[in-house]
Coordinates of C-alpha atoms in Angstrom, one line a residue:
M1 CA -8.9 -42.2 -25.4
C2 CA -9.4 -44.6 -28.2
A3 CA -9.3 -42.7 -30.8
L4 CA -5.9 -40.7 -29.6
S5 CA -4.6 -44.0 -29.2
H6 CA -4.9 -44.6 -33.0
L7 CA -4.4 -40.7 -33.9
Q8 CA -1.0 -41.1 -32.1
T9 CA 0.0 -44.4 -33.5
A10 CA -1.1 -42.7 -37.3
I11 CA 1.3 -39.7 -36.7
K12 CA 4.2 -41.7 -35.6
A13 CA 4.1 -43.5 -38.9
T14 CA 3.7 -40.7 -40.4
P15 CA 7.1 -38.5 -42.4
Q16 CA 7.2 -35.5 -41.6
D17 CA 4.7 -33.4 -44.4
D18 CA 1.6 -31.7 -44.2
D19 CA -0.3 -34.9 -43.8
R20 CA 1.7 -35.6 -40.1
S21 CA 0.9 -31.8 -39.1
E22 CA -2.7 -32.0 -39.9
L23 CA -2.2 -34.9 -37.4
L24 CA -0.7 -33.3 -34.8
D25 CA -2.6 -30.9 -35.0
M26 CA -5.9 -32.9 -34.9
L27 CA -4.3 -35.3 -32.2
G28 CA -3.8 -31.1 -30.1
N29 CA -7.8 -30.7 -30.4
L30 CA -8.2 -33.9 -29.2
L31 CA -6.1 -33.6 -26.0
V32 CA -8.0 -29.7 -25.3
D33 CA -11.5 -31.8 -25.4
E34 CA -10.1 -34.6 -22.8
Y35 CA -8.5 -31.2 -21.0
K36 CA -12.1 -29.8 -20.6
K37 CA -13.4 -32.8 -19.3
T38 CA -10.5 -33.5 -16.8
R39 CA -9.2 -30.2 -16.3
T40 CA -5.7 -31.6 -15.7
I41 CA -2.2 -29.9 -16.6
K42 CA -1.3 -33.3 -18.0
D43 CA -3.9 -33.4 -20.9
L44 CA -3.2 -29.5 -21.5
D45 CA 0.8 -30.2 -21.9
G46 CA -0.3 -32.8 -24.2
A47 CA -2.5 -30.5 -26.5
I48 CA 0.4 -27.4 -26.3
K49 CA 3.1 -30.0 -27.3
S50 CA 0.5 -31.2 -30.1
F51 CA -0.1 -28.0 -31.3
R52 CA 3.6 -26.8 -31.1
D53 CA 5.0 -29.9 -32.9
A54 CA 2.7 -28.7 -35.4
V55 CA 3.2 -25.3 -36.1
E56 CA 6.8 -26.6 -36.9
S57 CA 5.8 -29.2 -39.3
T58 CA 3.6 -26.5 -41.2
P59 CA 5.3 -25.0 -44.2
M60 CA 5.9 -21.2 -43.8
E61 CA 3.3 -19.9 -47.0
H62 CA 1.1 -22.5 -46.2
R63 CA -2.5 -21.3 -45.3
D64 CA -3.1 -23.7 -42.5
R65 CA 0.0 -21.7 -40.5
P66 CA -1.7 -18.6 -39.2
R67 CA -4.5 -20.7 -37.1
R68 CA -1.8 -23.0 -35.4
L69 CA -0.1 -20.5 -34.1
S70 CA -2.6 -18.3 -33.1
N71 CA -4.4 -21.9 -31.8
L72 CA -0.8 -22.4 -29.8
G73 CA -1.3 -18.5 -28.5
V74 CA -4.4 -19.4 -27.1
W75 CA -3.3 -23.1 -25.0
L76 CA -0.2 -21.4 -23.7
S77 CA -2.0 -18.6 -22.5
E78 CA -4.2 -21.0 -20.8
R79 CA -1.6 -22.7 -18.8
S80 CA -0.3 -19.8 -18.1
S81 CA -3.6 -18.8 -16.3
L82 CA -2.6 -21.5 -14.1
T83 CA 0.3 -22.0 -13.6
S84 CA 1.3 -17.9 -13.4
N85 CA 4.4 -19.1 -15.7
S86 CA 5.1 -15.4 -17.2
K87 CA 6.8 -17.3 -20.3
D88 CA 3.7 -19.2 -21.7
L89 CA 2.5 -15.9 -21.8
E90 CA 5.4 -14.3 -23.7
E91 CA 5.3 -17.1 -25.7
A92 CA 1.3 -16.8 -26.3
I93 CA 1.9 -13.3 -27.2
I94 CA 4.6 -13.9 -29.8
R95 CA 2.6 -16.9 -31.5
S96 CA -0.6 -14.5 -31.8
Q97 CA 1.6 -12.2 -33.5
Q98 CA 3.2 -14.2 -35.4
A99 CA -0.3 -15.2 -36.8
V100 CA -1.1 -11.8 -37.1
D101 CA 1.7 -11.2 -39.2
T102 CA 1.3 -14.1 -41.4
T103 CA -2.3 -14.0 -42.2
P104 CA -3.7 -12.1 -45.4
L105 CA -5.4 -9.0 -45.1
Q106 CA -8.6 -10.3 -46.8
S107 CA -8.5 -13.5 -45.2
C108 CA -11.9 -14.0 -43.2
L109 CA -9.4 -15.5 -40.5
R110 CA -7.4 -12.4 -40.1
A111 CA -10.4 -11.0 -37.2
Q112 CA -9.7 -13.8 -35.2
V113 CA -5.7 -13.7 -35.0
L114 CA -6.1 -9.8 -34.0
S115 CA -9.1 -10.3 -31.6
N116 CA -6.5 -13.4 -30.7
L117 CA -3.7 -11.2 -29.9
G118 CA -6.1 -8.6 -28.4
I119 CA -6.9 -11.0 -26.0
R120 CA -3.3 -12.2 -24.8
L121 CA -2.2 -8.3 -24.3
S122 CA -5.2 -8.0 -22.3
E123 CA -3.9 -10.7 -20.2
R124 CA 0.1 -9.4 -19.6
Y125 CA -1.7 -5.7 -19.0
R126 CA -3.6 -7.6 -16.4
Q127 CA -0.6 -9.1 -14.5
A128 CA 1.7 -6.3 -15.1
G129 CA -0.3 -3.1 -15.5
H130 CA 1.4 -1.6 -18.0
Q131 CA -0.7 0.9 -19.9
D132 CA 0.5 0.3 -22.9
G133 CA -0.2 -2.9 -23.1
L134 CA -3.2 -2.4 -22.9
N135 CA -3.2 0.4 -25.6
E136 CA -2.6 -2.6 -27.6
A137 CA -4.7 -5.0 -27.3
I138 CA -7.3 -1.9 -27.8
R139 CA -6.0 -1.6 -30.8
H140 CA -6.2 -5.0 -32.5
L141 CA -9.6 -5.8 -30.9
R142 CA -10.2 -2.2 -33.0
D143 CA -8.5 -3.5 -35.8
A144 CA -10.4 -7.0 -35.1
T145 CA -14.3 -5.1 -35.1
S146 CA -13.5 -3.3 -38.4
T147 CA -11.7 -6.3 -40.1
C148 CA -15.1 -8.8 -39.5
A149 CA -17.3 -6.8 -41.5
P150 CA -19.5 -7.3 -43.3
P151 CA -20.7 -10.2 -41.2
S152 CA -19.8 -13.4 -42.1
K153 CA -20.6 -16.9 -40.1
D154 CA -17.0 -17.6 -39.3
V155 CA -16.3 -14.3 -37.2
D156 CA -18.0 -14.1 -33.2
R157 CA -18.7 -10.4 -34.3
A158 CA -20.8 -10.6 -31.0
G159 CA -17.2 -12.4 -29.2
L160 CA -15.1 -9.6 -30.8
Y161 CA -17.4 -6.9 -29.5
T162 CA -18.0 -8.2 -26.0
N163 CA -13.7 -8.2 -25.7
L164 CA -13.4 -5.0 -27.0
G165 CA -15.9 -3.4 -24.5
L166 CA -13.9 -5.2 -21.9
L167 CA -11.4 -3.6 -22.7
L168 CA -12.2 -0.1 -23.0
Y169 CA -14.1 -0.4 -19.4
H170 CA -11.2 -1.1 -18.2
K171 CA -9.2 1.4 -19.8
Y172 CA -12.2 4.0 -17.8
N173 CA -11.0 2.4 -14.9
T174 CA -7.8 4.1 -15.2
T175 CA -8.0 7.1 -16.9
Q176 CA -11.6 8.1 -15.5
E177 CA -12.2 9.7 -19.0
M178 CA -16.0 9.4 -20.5
D179 CA -15.1 8.6 -23.4
H180 CA -13.4 5.9 -23.0
L181 CA -17.0 4.9 -20.8
D182 CA -19.2 5.8 -23.7
Q183 CA -17.2 3.5 -26.4
A184 CA -17.6 0.8 -24.3
V185 CA -21.6 1.1 -23.7
D186 CA -21.7 1.3 -27.3
S187 CA -19.1 -1.9 -28.1
C188 CA -21.2 -3.9 -25.4
Q189 CA -24.7 -2.5 -27.3
K190 CA -23.0 -4.2 -30.6
A191 CA -22.5 -7.4 -28.9
V192 CA -26.0 -7.5 -28.0
D193 CA -26.9 -6.4 -30.6
A194 CA -25.3 -9.1 -32.6
T195 CA -25.8 -12.4 -30.6
P196 CA -28.7 -13.9 -31.0
A197 CA -32.0 -14.6 -29.1
G198 CA -31.6 -17.7 -27.4
A199 CA -28.0 -17.4 -27.4
K200 CA -26.5 -19.0 -24.3
V201 CA -23.7 -16.4 -24.1
R202 CA -27.0 -14.3 -24.5
A203 CA -27.6 -13.4 -20.6
K204 CA -23.6 -12.6 -20.1
V205 CA -23.9 -10.1 -22.3
L206 CA -26.9 -7.8 -22.0
T207 CA -25.1 -8.1 -17.8
H208 CA -22.3 -6.9 -19.8
L209 CA -23.8 -4.0 -20.7
G210 CA -25.9 -4.0 -17.3
I211 CA -22.8 -3.1 -15.7
M212 CA -21.3 -0.8 -18.4
L213 CA -24.8 1.7 -17.8
G214 CA -24.4 1.0 -14.7
A215 CA -21.5 2.8 -14.3
R216 CA -22.2 5.4 -16.6
H217 CA -25.3 6.5 -14.4
N218 CA -22.6 6.5 -10.8
R219 CA -21.2 9.2 -12.9
T220 CA -23.7 11.0 -14.5
K221 CA -26.3 10.5 -13.0
V222 CA -28.8 10.2 -15.9
P223 CA -31.2 8.4 -15.0
R224 CA -32.2 6.3 -17.9
D225 CA -28.6 4.5 -17.8
L226 CA -29.8 3.3 -15.2
E227 CA -32.8 2.2 -16.1
D228 CA -31.4 0.7 -18.6
A229 CA -29.1 -1.3 -17.1
I230 CA -32.0 -2.7 -14.9
S231 CA -33.8 -2.8 -17.9
H232 CA -30.6 -5.1 -19.3
S233 CA -30.1 -6.5 -16.4
L234 CA -33.8 -7.9 -16.1
Q235 CA -33.7 -9.4 -19.2
A236 CA -30.6 -11.7 -18.7
V237 CA -31.8 -13.1 -15.7
K238 CA -35.3 -13.9 -18.1
E239 CA -33.1 -16.0 -20.9
K240 CA -30.3 -17.2 -17.7
S241 CA -31.6 -21.1 -18.4
D242 CA -29.2 -23.8 -19.7
H243 CA -26.4 -20.1 -18.1
P244 CA -23.6 -21.4 -15.9
D245 CA -24.0 -17.9 -14.6
T246 CA -27.5 -17.0 -13.3
E247 CA -25.9 -16.0 -10.0
A248 CA -24.2 -13.4 -10.9
C249 CA -26.8 -11.7 -13.4
L250 CA -29.3 -12.1 -10.3
N251 CA -26.8 -10.5 -8.0
N252 CA -25.9 -7.3 -10.5
L253 CA -30.2 -6.7 -11.1
A254 CA -29.7 -6.5 -7.5
L255 CA -27.2 -4.0 -7.2
H256 CA -29.2 -2.3 -10.0
L257 CA -31.8 -2.1 -8.3
G258 CA -30.5 -1.2 -5.0
A259 CA -29.0 1.9 -6.8
R260 CA -33.1 2.9 -7.8
Y261 CA -33.9 2.4 -4.2
G262 CA -31.2 4.6 -3.2
K263 CA -32.4 7.6 -5.9
T264 CA -36.4 6.7 -4.6
R265 CA -35.9 5.6 -1.5
N266 CA -39.1 3.0 -2.3
L267 CA -39.5 0.8 0.6
G268 CA -40.4 -1.5 -2.4
I269 CA -38.2 -1.7 -4.6
L270 CA -35.4 -2.4 -1.6
E271 CA -37.7 -6.0 -0.8
E272 CA -37.5 -6.6 -4.5
T273 CA -33.8 -5.9 -4.2
I274 CA -33.1 -8.2 -0.9
R275 CA -35.4 -11.1 -3.3
Y276 CA -32.9 -10.6 -6.1
H277 CA -29.9 -11.2 -3.4
E278 CA -31.4 -14.1 -1.8
K279 CA -31.9 -15.7 -4.9
A280 CA -28.5 -15.2 -5.9
M281 CA -27.6 -17.3 -3.1
E282 CA -30.2 -19.7 -3.7
E283 CA -28.1 -20.7 -7.0
T284 CA -24.4 -20.3 -5.7
S285 CA -23.0 -22.8 -4.1
Q286 CA -22.2 -22.4 -1.2
D287 CA -18.3 -23.7 -1.1
H288 CA -17.9 -21.2 -3.9
L289 CA -16.7 -17.5 -3.7
D290 CA -19.5 -15.7 -5.0
Y291 CA -21.5 -17.5 -2.8
A292 CA -19.5 -14.8 0.1
I293 CA -19.8 -11.9 -2.1
W294 CA -23.3 -12.4 -2.7
A295 CA -23.8 -12.9 1.5
N296 CA -22.3 -9.9 2.3
N297 CA -24.2 -7.9 -0.8
L298 CA -26.8 -9.3 1.2
G299 CA -25.6 -8.3 4.4
M300 CA -25.9 -4.4 3.1
R301 CA -29.0 -4.5 1.9
L302 CA -30.9 -5.7 5.1
A303 CA -28.8 -3.2 7.0
E304 CA -30.5 -0.6 4.9
M305 CA -33.4 -2.1 5.4
Y306 CA -32.4 -2.1 9.4
E307 CA -32.1 1.6 8.9
R308 CA -35.5 2.2 7.8
T309 CA -37.3 -0.7 10.6
Q310 CA -35.2 -0.4 13.2
S311 CA -35.6 -4.0 13.9
G312 CA -33.1 -5.2 15.9
E313 CA -34.1 -8.6 13.8
D314 CA -32.6 -7.1 10.3
L315 CA -30.1 -5.7 11.8
H316 CA -28.6 -9.0 13.6
I317 CA -29.6 -11.1 9.9
A318 CA -27.4 -8.4 8.0
I319 CA -24.5 -8.7 10.6
Q320 CA -25.2 -12.7 9.8
Y321 CA -24.3 -12.5 6.5
I322 CA -21.2 -10.6 6.2
G323 CA -19.9 -12.0 8.8
I324 CA -20.3 -15.3 7.0
A325 CA -18.6 -13.7 3.9
C326 CA -16.1 -12.6 6.2
D327 CA -15.5 -16.2 6.8
R328 CA -15.1 -17.6 3.8
F329 CA -13.0 -14.7 1.8
P330 CA -10.0 -15.3 1.4
K331 CA -7.9 -14.6 3.7
D332 CA -5.2 -12.7 1.7
S333 CA -7.6 -11.3 -0.8
P334 CA -7.9 -7.2 -1.0
D335 CA -11.3 -7.0 -1.5
R336 CA -11.9 -9.1 2.0
S337 CA -11.0 -5.3 3.8
G338 CA -13.4 -4.8 2.4
I339 CA -15.9 -6.9 3.8
L340 CA -14.6 -6.2 7.0
N341 CA -14.5 -2.9 6.7
N342 CA -18.6 -3.3 6.0
L343 CA -18.7 -6.5 9.2
G344 CA -16.5 -3.1 11.9
A345 CA -19.3 -0.6 11.0
Q346 CA -22.7 -2.7 11.6
Y347 CA -21.5 -3.4 14.9
L348 CA -20.7 -0.1 15.8
V349 CA -24.3 0.3 14.8
K350 CA -24.8 -2.6 17.1
Y351 CA -23.4 -0.7 20.2
H352 CA -24.5 2.4 19.4
K353 CA -28.5 0.4 19.7
T354 CA -26.9 -1.7 22.6
G355 CA -24.3 0.3 24.4
Q356 CA -23.2 -3.3 25.3
E357 CA -19.0 -3.6 25.1
Q358 CA -19.2 -6.8 22.9
D359 CA -20.1 -6.1 20.3
F360 CA -17.7 -2.4 20.3
E361 CA -15.1 -4.9 20.4
S362 CA -16.2 -6.9 17.7
A363 CA -16.3 -3.8 16.1
V364 CA -13.1 -2.8 16.6
S365 CA -11.4 -6.0 16.4
N366 CA -13.2 -6.0 12.4
L367 CA -12.4 -2.4 11.5
T368 CA -8.3 -3.0 13.4
E369 CA -7.9 -5.9 11.3
A370 CA -9.4 -4.0 8.2
V371 CA -6.6 -1.1 8.3
T372 CA -3.7 -3.2 9.1
M373 CA -4.7 -5.7 6.4
K374 CA -1.3 -4.8 4.1
A375 CA -2.7 -6.1 0.7
G376 CA -6.6 -5.0 1.9
L377 CA -7.4 -2.4 -0.7
P378 CA -6.0 1.0 -0.1
I379 CA -9.2 3.2 -0.4
E380 CA -11.2 -0.1 2.3
R381 CA -7.9 0.3 4.9
I382 CA -8.5 4.3 5.0
M383 CA -12.2 4.6 5.2
A384 CA -11.5 1.6 8.2
A385 CA -9.4 3.6 9.9
R386 CA -11.4 7.0 10.1
S387 CA -14.4 4.8 11.4
L388 CA -11.8 3.5 13.5
G389 CA -10.1 6.2 15.1
A390 CA -12.7 7.9 15.6
A391 CA -14.3 5.0 17.4
M392 CA -11.3 4.8 19.8
M393 CA -11.5 8.7 20.5
D394 CA -14.5 8.2 21.6
K395 CA -13.9 6.0 24.1
S396 CA -10.5 8.7 25.1
R397 CA -7.9 5.6 24.2
W398 CA -5.9 8.2 22.5
L399 CA -2.9 6.3 21.5
E400 CA -4.9 3.2 19.5
A401 CA -6.6 5.9 17.0
L402 CA -3.4 8.1 16.9
E403 CA -1.7 5.0 15.6
T404 CA -4.6 3.8 13.6
Y405 CA -4.0 7.6 11.9
N406 CA -0.9 7.0 11.3
I407 CA -1.4 3.9 8.9
A408 CA -4.3 5.9 7.3
F409 CA -1.9 8.6 6.1
Q410 CA 1.1 5.4 5.3
V411 CA -1.4 4.3 2.9
L412 CA -2.3 7.7 1.2
Q413 CA 0.9 8.0 0.4
T414 CA 1.4 5.0 -1.6
L415 CA -1.7 6.1 -3.5
H416 CA -1.7 8.5 -6.9
L417 CA -5.5 10.4 -6.0
R418 CA -5.3 11.4 -10.2
A419 CA -5.4 7.8 -11.0
L420 CA -8.3 6.6 -8.3
P421 CA -11.6 7.1 -9.9
R422 CA -13.5 10.0 -9.3
T423 CA -15.9 8.7 -6.0
D424 CA -12.6 7.6 -4.0
Q425 CA -10.7 11.1 -5.2
Q426 CA -13.5 12.6 -3.8
W427 CA -13.8 10.5 -1.1
I428 CA -10.0 11.0 0.6
L429 CA -10.3 14.6 -1.1
S430 CA -13.8 15.6 1.6
N431 CA -12.6 13.4 4.4
L432 CA -9.0 14.2 4.5
S433 CA -8.7 16.9 6.5
G434 CA -10.8 15.9 9.2
L435 CA -9.2 12.5 9.6
S436 CA -5.6 15.1 9.9
S437 CA -7.7 17.4 12.4
N438 CA -8.4 14.3 14.5
A439 CA -4.8 12.9 14.3
A440 CA -3.2 15.9 15.2
S441 CA -6.1 16.3 18.3
C442 CA -5.0 12.1 19.4
I443 CA -1.6 13.9 19.8
L444 CA -2.4 17.0 22.0
Q445 CA -4.1 14.8 24.2
V446 CA -1.3 12.6 24.9
K447 CA 1.0 15.6 25.0
R448 CA 3.8 14.7 22.9
P449 CA 4.8 18.1 21.0
A450 CA 2.4 20.8 18.7
S451 CA 5.7 20.4 15.8
E452 CA 4.0 16.4 15.5
A453 CA 0.2 18.0 15.2
L454 CA 1.7 20.3 12.8
Q455 CA 3.0 18.1 10.3
F456 CA -0.4 16.0 10.2
L457 CA -2.2 19.6 8.8
E458 CA 0.5 20.2 7.2
A459 CA 0.5 16.9 5.0
S460 CA -3.3 17.2 4.4
R461 CA -3.1 20.4 3.4
C462 CA 0.1 19.6 0.9
V463 CA -2.1 16.7 -0.3
I464 CA -5.2 18.9 -1.2
T465 CA -3.3 21.8 -2.7
G466 CA -1.7 19.4 -5.0
F467 CA -4.7 17.9 -6.3
A468 CA -6.6 21.2 -7.0
I469 CA -4.1 23.0 -8.5
H470 CA -1.2 20.7 -10.1
S471 CA 1.2 22.8 -7.8
R472 CA 4.9 22.1 -7.8
T473 CA 5.7 19.2 -5.6
D474 CA 8.3 16.1 -4.5
A475 CA 7.8 14.6 -7.8
T476 CA 8.5 17.8 -9.7
E477 CA 11.7 18.1 -8.2
L478 CA 12.5 14.4 -8.5
R479 CA 12.4 14.2 -12.3
A480 CA 14.4 16.8 -12.4
R481 CA 17.1 15.6 -11.0
D482 CA 16.5 11.8 -11.8
Q483 CA 13.8 11.0 -14.6
D484 CA 14.5 7.6 -14.9
L485 CA 13.9 7.1 -10.8
C486 CA 11.0 8.8 -10.9
D487 CA 9.4 7.0 -13.9
K488 CA 10.5 4.1 -11.4
Y489 CA 8.8 5.5 -8.6
E490 CA 4.7 6.8 -10.3
S491 CA 5.0 3.7 -12.1
C492 CA 4.3 2.0 -9.0
R493 CA 2.4 4.3 -7.0
D494 CA 0.0 4.2 -10.1
A495 CA -0.1 0.7 -9.7
I496 CA -1.0 0.0 -6.2
S497 CA -3.8 3.0 -6.9
R498 CA -4.8 -0.1 -9.2
W499 CA -6.5 -1.6 -6.0
G500 CA -7.6 2.0 -4.8
R501 CA -10.8 1.5 -6.2
R502 CA -13.5 1.0 -3.5
Y503 CA -16.8 -1.2 -4.4
Q504 CA -19.0 0.7 -2.2
D505 CA -21.0 -1.6 0.0
A506 CA -21.1 -4.4 -2.2
I507 CA -19.6 -6.2 -4.7
P508 CA -20.2 -6.2 -8.5
H509 CA -19.8 -9.4 -10.1
G510 CA -20.3 -10.5 -13.8
L511 CA -17.5 -9.1 -16.1
D512 CA -14.1 -10.9 -16.6
R513 CA -12.2 -9.1 -14.2
M514 CA -9.4 -8.1 -15.3
N515 CA -8.8 -5.6 -12.8
S516 CA -9.5 -8.8 -10.5
Q517 CA -7.2 -8.5 -7.4
D518 CA -4.0 -10.5 -7.4
S519 CA -3.6 -11.4 -3.6
A520 CA 0.1 -10.9 -4.3
S521 CA 1.6 -8.6 -6.3
L522 CA -0.3 -6.1 -3.9
P523 CA 2.2 -6.4 -0.7
E524 CA 5.2 -7.2 -3.1
K525 CA 4.5 -3.6 -5.0
L526 CA 4.6 -2.1 -0.9
E527 CA 7.9 -3.2 -0.9
E528 CA 8.5 -2.0 -4.1
L529 CA 7.3 1.8 -3.6
G530 CA 9.7 1.7 0.2
D531 CA 12.7 0.6 -1.7
I532 CA 12.3 2.9 -4.5
E533 CA 11.1 6.3 -2.1
K534 CA 14.6 5.4 0.6
R535 CA 16.9 5.7 -2.8
I536 CA 15.2 8.8 -3.6
R537 CA 16.2 10.7 -0.5
R538 CA 19.5 9.5 -0.1
I539 CA 19.8 11.6 -3.1
P540 CA 20.9 15.3 -1.1
G541 CA 18.1 17.6 -1.3
L542 CA 15.3 15.1 -1.0
Q543 CA 15.7 13.2 2.5
R544 CA 12.3 14.2 3.2
F545 CA 10.6 13.2 -0.1
Q546 CA 6.9 13.1 0.2
L547 CA 7.3 13.7 4.4
P548 CA 5.8 16.9 5.7
L549 CA 7.6 19.4 6.8
S550 CA 9.7 18.4 10.1
S551 CA 9.4 20.8 13.2
R552 CA 12.9 22.6 12.6
E553 CA 11.8 23.5 8.5
M554 CA 8.6 25.0 10.8
M555 CA 10.6 27.3 12.8
D556 CA 13.5 28.3 10.1
L557 CA 9.9 29.4 8.1
A558 CA 8.0 30.8 11.5
K559 CA 11.3 33.2 11.7
R560 CA 9.7 35.2 8.5
G561 CA 6.7 35.4 10.7
P562 CA 4.0 33.8 13.5
I563 CA 2.4 30.5 12.1
I564 CA -1.2 30.1 13.9
T565 CA -2.9 26.8 13.3
L566 CA -6.4 26.6 14.8
N567 CA -7.5 22.5 15.7
I568 CA -11.0 21.5 16.1
Y569 CA -12.4 18.0 17.5
I570 CA -15.6 17.5 17.9
K571 CA -16.4 14.7 20.3
T572 CA -19.6 12.6 19.6
G573 CA -19.4 10.2 22.0

């Protein structure tokens, strides 16, 4: 603090010249150091003010102006992440762009300012979800990686390739195009190659590469990708000394080993997987969110152990760990819907083993919460509805089952199937007819009109055929009538579909989650979509937009010939 005081005194005594701008820059850096220690917004505010004053005091042609502009952008972005102030992020992007525009093409600084601009743009993509922003961020980072060749000690090549790899990975999650995933793997491999052995960040870089190789294995099923993912993750664990993300490295290694167990069914591999999950929990403070994530993952591995051993103790401990995860996860976190789904599913397993109604009601309670959680991941809500609806039908609780299926179809209607990951597309398409068939059976059981049952079956048929053959849809009709409104509708559905991704039975960790679930924005997007659909249905001829045929419309079709529909329901209870 003494140094800060002396520097502030010197600034007051220095006229508006190069020395003053340099002193202001030094003051900003000292305040940043204080902020890193205290994490108080006051120190960050002071640093930003000093950096801004330094920029304003620096002549337009001064060689340090680009660096100071870029630095100001970095800390404005930091404050935006803390306060959710979009104005700070927009200014950060403007300052970063100014830094790029004023940096000579041959300057050794150019790679860094391009990288900073790319990162700022990626942060805007994370907030707003605009694909153009992600593409622009990738372009700037590509420019940065090409600008920094040949290798220079002044440029963090590993950091550049890591950031580019992460952006390409998130683009893959949006497009599901293998080329983007291949490029992400290639960039992260270059990051590993550029990271010296023993560097503190090496474990994290290896972890990133392992996650992406694991994702590629999930798509291609090439054994080499899984084995490389395990190898890199194991190396990350071995290099974990003084590394702040040790537990994340352990967790990700366990996830890859879990995938190997899924292929081999080797009990020894499952036991090894469980040990690494346990180590991840041991390395994590119990009040940290990661502790809840690791508990969920360990619980699901123990549930797999129960499948092998049929030991009630394994199932009991599995439920215990998943329950810990559920209790400690934020109530409004979209990821919590998946944990509720896991917990409900394991209680159903326990109920089928014990026959105790208490276990059944525990399953119903957790699955119901997952289904009705508006901030929940859409695919998890639909999956939970499938399990809950079937359980209700087995108990002849038809109205409750029907209500559950109604919610599932409402959630499905908010998604753009082609924007979902391939695994989620496959799950929905393979289970959709079963959902609609069960819903139709419930309607008939409670003596509701058969036309209502047909509406469910027709809704399912339209989704499947529309996806399979790109047939003409209501959205096609809307685009012909009002292109701007159609663009808003499709953009909103695409944004909601970004939350469509399911984490299977475990939640991976270790990536800087640019698609991390924002607990506020999903409900807001759903509300926005509802408002847009109301506007659309006020357009003449589009009153039934994205709704199944009404009973009158089906009767009109029947005038051309009888409509015969067979519906089969298999009662399992």
